[in-house]
Coordinates of C-alpha atoms in Angstrom, one line a residue:
M1 CA 0.2 0.1 -0.2
P2 CA 1.3 3.3 -0.4
P3 CA 2.3 5.7 1.8
S4 CA -1.1 7.6 3.2
A5 CA -0.1 11.9 3.5
P6 CA -1.2 13.4 6.4
S7 CA -3.9 15.7 7.0
S8 CA -3.6 19.3 8.1
T9 CA -4.7 17.8 12.5
E10 CA -1.9 15.0 12.7
P11 CA 1.3 16.0 14.5
S12 CA 3.8 15.6 11.4
D13 CA 1.7 18.7 9.7
R14 CA 2.2 20.8 12.8
M15 CA 5.8 19.7 13.4
Y16 CA 6.4 21.1 9.2
R17 CA 4.3 24.3 10.4
A18 CA 6.9 24.6 13.3
L19 CA 10.3 23.7 11.2
H20 CA 9.3 25.7 8.2
A21 CA 8.9 29.2 10.6
V22 CA 12.5 28.4 11.0
V23 CA 14.5 26.5 8.8
P24 CA 13.8 28.3 6.0
P25 CA 15.1 31.7 7.3
V26 CA 18.2 30.5 9.0
A27 CA 19.3 28.5 5.8
R28 CA 18.6 31.3 3.2
A29 CA 20.5 33.5 5.8
L30 CA 23.5 30.3 5.5
W31 CA 23.4 29.7 2.0
R32 CA 22.1 33.2 0.5
P33 CA 20.4 31.1 -2.4
H34 CA 19.9 32.9 -5.8
V35 CA 16.3 32.4 -6.9
E36 CA 14.8 33.6 -10.2
G37 CA 11.3 33.0 -11.7
L38 CA 9.8 32.4 -8.0
E39 CA 6.4 33.8 -10.0
H40 CA 6.3 30.7 -12.0
V41 CA 4.9 28.5 -9.1
P42 CA 1.7 28.9 -8.3
A43 CA 0.2 30.3 -5.1
T44 CA -2.2 27.6 -4.5
G45 CA -3.7 24.3 -6.6
G46 CA -1.9 21.4 -7.4
V47 CA 1.4 21.6 -9.1
L48 CA 4.3 19.5 -9.7
L49 CA 7.9 21.0 -9.6
A50 CA 10.1 18.5 -11.5
S51 CA 13.9 19.7 -10.7
N52 CA 17.2 18.2 -12.0
H53 CA 19.1 16.4 -9.1
L54 CA 22.5 16.7 -7.8
S55 CA 22.6 16.1 -4.1
F56 CA 20.9 14.7 -1.3
I57 CA 20.5 18.5 -0.2
D58 CA 17.8 19.2 -3.6
S59 CA 14.8 18.5 -1.5
V60 CA 15.7 21.1 1.2
V61 CA 16.7 23.7 -1.1
I62 CA 13.3 23.8 -3.0
P63 CA 11.0 23.7 0.2
V64 CA 13.8 26.6 1.7
V65 CA 12.9 28.9 -1.9
V66 CA 9.3 28.2 -2.2
P67 CA 6.2 30.3 -0.2
R68 CA 4.1 26.8 0.0
K69 CA 4.5 23.6 1.6
V70 CA 6.2 21.2 -1.4
V71 CA 5.8 17.7 -0.5
F72 CA 8.7 14.8 -1.4
L73 CA 9.3 11.2 -1.3
A74 CA 12.3 10.1 0.5
K75 CA 13.9 6.4 1.4
S76 CA 12.1 4.8 4.1
D77 CA 14.9 3.9 6.0
Y78 CA 14.6 7.7 7.6
F79 CA 11.6 6.8 9.1
T80 CA 12.3 3.5 10.5
G81 CA 15.2 4.5 13.1
S82 CA 15.0 3.2 16.5
G83 CA 15.7 5.7 20.0
L84 CA 15.9 9.5 20.3
R85 CA 17.7 9.7 17.2
G86 CA 15.5 7.8 15.2
A87 CA 12.3 9.7 16.5
A88 CA 14.3 13.1 16.4
Q89 CA 15.4 11.9 12.5
R90 CA 11.5 10.5 11.4
A91 CA 10.2 13.9 12.8
W92 CA 12.6 16.1 11.1
F93 CA 11.7 14.4 7.5
E94 CA 8.0 14.7 8.5
G95 CA 8.8 18.1 9.5
L96 CA 10.3 18.7 5.8
G97 CA 7.2 17.2 4.6
M98 CA 8.3 14.1 3.2
L99 CA 7.0 11.2 2.8
P100 CA 8.5 7.6 2.7
V101 CA 9.1 5.5 0.1
D102 CA 10.4 2.3 -0.1
R103 CA 12.5 1.7 -2.9
D104 CA 13.2 -1.6 -2.6
D105 CA 10.1 -2.3 -3.1
P106 CA 9.2 -3.5 -7.1
R107 CA 5.6 -1.9 -6.1
A108 CA 7.6 0.9 -5.1
A109 CA 7.4 3.1 -8.3
I110 CA 3.9 2.6 -8.3
A111 CA 2.9 3.5 -4.9
S112 CA 4.9 6.4 -5.2
L113 CA 2.7 7.8 -8.3
D114 CA 0.0 7.1 -6.0
T115 CA 1.1 9.4 -3.3
A116 CA 1.8 11.8 -5.7
L117 CA -1.5 11.7 -7.2
E118 CA -3.2 11.9 -3.5
V119 CA -0.8 14.9 -2.9
L120 CA -1.9 16.6 -5.6
A121 CA -6.1 16.0 -5.8
R122 CA -5.7 17.8 -2.4
G123 CA -4.5 21.2 -4.1
E124 CA -1.1 20.3 -2.8
A125 CA 2.7 20.7 -4.6
F126 CA 4.7 17.5 -5.1
G127 CA 8.5 18.0 -6.0
L128 CA 10.4 14.5 -7.9
Y129 CA 13.2 14.8 -9.9
P130 CA 12.6 12.8 -13.2
E131 CA 15.7 11.5 -13.7
G132 CA 15.3 9.4 -11.0
S133 CA 18.2 9.6 -9.0
R134 CA 21.1 11.7 -8.8
S135 CA 23.3 12.7 -11.6
R136 CA 26.8 11.7 -10.6
D137 CA 28.8 13.4 -13.7
G138 CA 26.9 16.6 -13.5
R139 CA 24.8 16.0 -17.3
L140 CA 21.0 15.7 -17.1
Y141 CA 20.0 12.8 -17.8
R142 CA 16.6 11.2 -20.0
G143 CA 13.8 12.0 -18.1
R144 CA 11.1 9.0 -16.6
T145 CA 7.6 9.7 -17.7
G146 CA 6.1 9.4 -14.8
V147 CA 6.0 13.1 -14.4
G148 CA 4.1 12.7 -17.8
H149 CA 1.8 10.4 -16.3
L150 CA 1.2 12.7 -13.3
A151 CA 0.2 15.6 -15.0
L152 CA -1.8 14.1 -17.5
T153 CA -3.7 12.2 -14.8
A154 CA -3.9 15.1 -12.1
G155 CA -4.4 17.7 -14.6
V156 CA -2.2 19.9 -13.0
P157 CA 1.0 22.5 -14.8
V158 CA 4.6 20.9 -14.1
V159 CA 7.0 24.1 -12.9
P160 CA 10.6 23.0 -14.7
V161 CA 13.3 23.7 -12.0
G162 CA 16.7 24.0 -12.4
L163 CA 19.0 24.1 -9.6
V164 CA 22.9 25.1 -9.5
G165 CA 25.6 24.3 -6.9
T166 CA 23.6 22.2 -4.7
D167 CA 26.2 19.4 -5.6
R168 CA 28.9 21.7 -3.9
L169 CA 26.7 23.0 -1.1
Q170 CA 26.4 19.2 0.1
P171 CA 28.2 16.6 -1.9
V172 CA 27.6 12.6 -2.1
G173 CA 28.8 11.1 1.1
S174 CA 28.7 14.5 3.0
S175 CA 26.9 14.1 6.4
L176 CA 26.5 18.4 6.7
P177 CA 25.7 21.5 3.7
R178 CA 28.7 23.4 3.1
P179 CA 28.4 27.7 3.5
V180 CA 27.8 27.8 -0.9
R181 CA 25.6 29.9 -2.4
V182 CA 23.0 28.2 -4.5
T183 CA 21.2 29.3 -7.2
V184 CA 17.1 28.1 -8.2
R185 CA 15.5 28.6 -11.4
F186 CA 11.7 27.7 -11.9
G187 CA 10.6 28.0 -15.2
P188 CA 7.0 28.6 -16.9
P189 CA 4.3 25.6 -16.7
V190 CA 4.7 24.0 -18.8
R191 CA 0.6 22.7 -19.2
A192 CA -0.8 19.4 -21.2
G193 CA -4.8 20.6 -21.4
G194 CA -5.7 20.1 -24.4
R195 CA -2.7 19.5 -26.6
F196 CA -2.2 15.6 -26.8
G197 CA -6.0 15.1 -27.7
G198 CA -5.8 11.6 -29.7
V199 CA -2.4 11.1 -29.2
P200 CA -1.6 7.8 -27.9
L201 CA -1.1 7.9 -24.1
G202 CA 2.7 6.3 -24.0
R203 CA 3.5 9.1 -26.7
A204 CA 1.8 11.8 -25.1
R205 CA 3.6 10.7 -21.5
R206 CA 7.1 10.7 -23.6
E207 CA 6.2 13.9 -25.2
L208 CA 5.2 15.7 -22.3
T209 CA 8.3 14.4 -20.2
D210 CA 11.2 15.4 -23.2
E211 CA 9.5 19.2 -23.1
V212 CA 9.6 19.3 -19.0
M213 CA 13.5 18.3 -19.3
A214 CA 14.3 20.7 -22.4
A215 CA 13.0 22.9 -19.7
V216 CA 14.9 21.9 -17.0
A217 CA 18.0 21.8 -19.2
A218 CA 17.7 25.4 -20.4
L219 CA 17.6 25.9 -16.3
S220 CA 20.2 24.6 -15.1
G221 CA 22.3 24.4 -18.3
Q222 CA 23.8 20.9 -18.2
D223 CA 24.7 19.2 -20.6
E224 CA 22.3 16.5 -22.1
A225 CA 23.5 12.8 -21.5
G226 CA 20.4 11.4 -23.5
V227 CA 20.5 8.2 -22.2
Y228 CA 18.5 7.0 -18.4
N229 CA 20.5 7.4 -15.4
D230 CA 21.2 4.0 -12.8
R231 CA 20.8 4.3 -9.6
A232 CA 23.9 4.4 -7.4
P233 CA 24.5 1.4 -5.1
G234 CA 23.1 2.3 -1.9
A235 CA 21.3 5.6 -2.8

């Protein structure tokens, strides 16, 4: 079963509001992110934020600069620790608006899509990385069509996001972020409404995904790899 998203009355939502009142101002003061195109993110309603993926910290940077809640998925391992440390870690990730997904479960991809549709149906923002996993060489990899599936099924716009410098902010293997300035660029929404009538569903998903990834490439300035990104061992 996909993880159920918390309602506004649950402790995780209260934790989110508490953390979001503190973390973004502190993070912005430390990292001084340069943000462009934030006006492209709608203030209300379901929306997908589709970003390139350079570092674990990406899922913190985007919610820090976006004034509305953005839900991301995170490895279920982060939510299952024991003792005080496990409880603190679980509260931290839930407070950041993240939801657990077991990426070692063969059904995880379907569960992730179902969870995203639940979030979008509530009129919330859902963040995702169409590449699937972090780029280990700085190139932008081909997008998987889950983003096209979600946009077409939920009827929501996709805001492309280009992150620059987050791989230096928290390099792979580093446990803490560094005082490095990053750039976050948001592009005009990509909308599917009425554009794919009569187009086979698989082709529509592919075309929409490729359009989103072209926009992400323009925002991030990355070279396009032209192939899918394989998940690194232990990632």
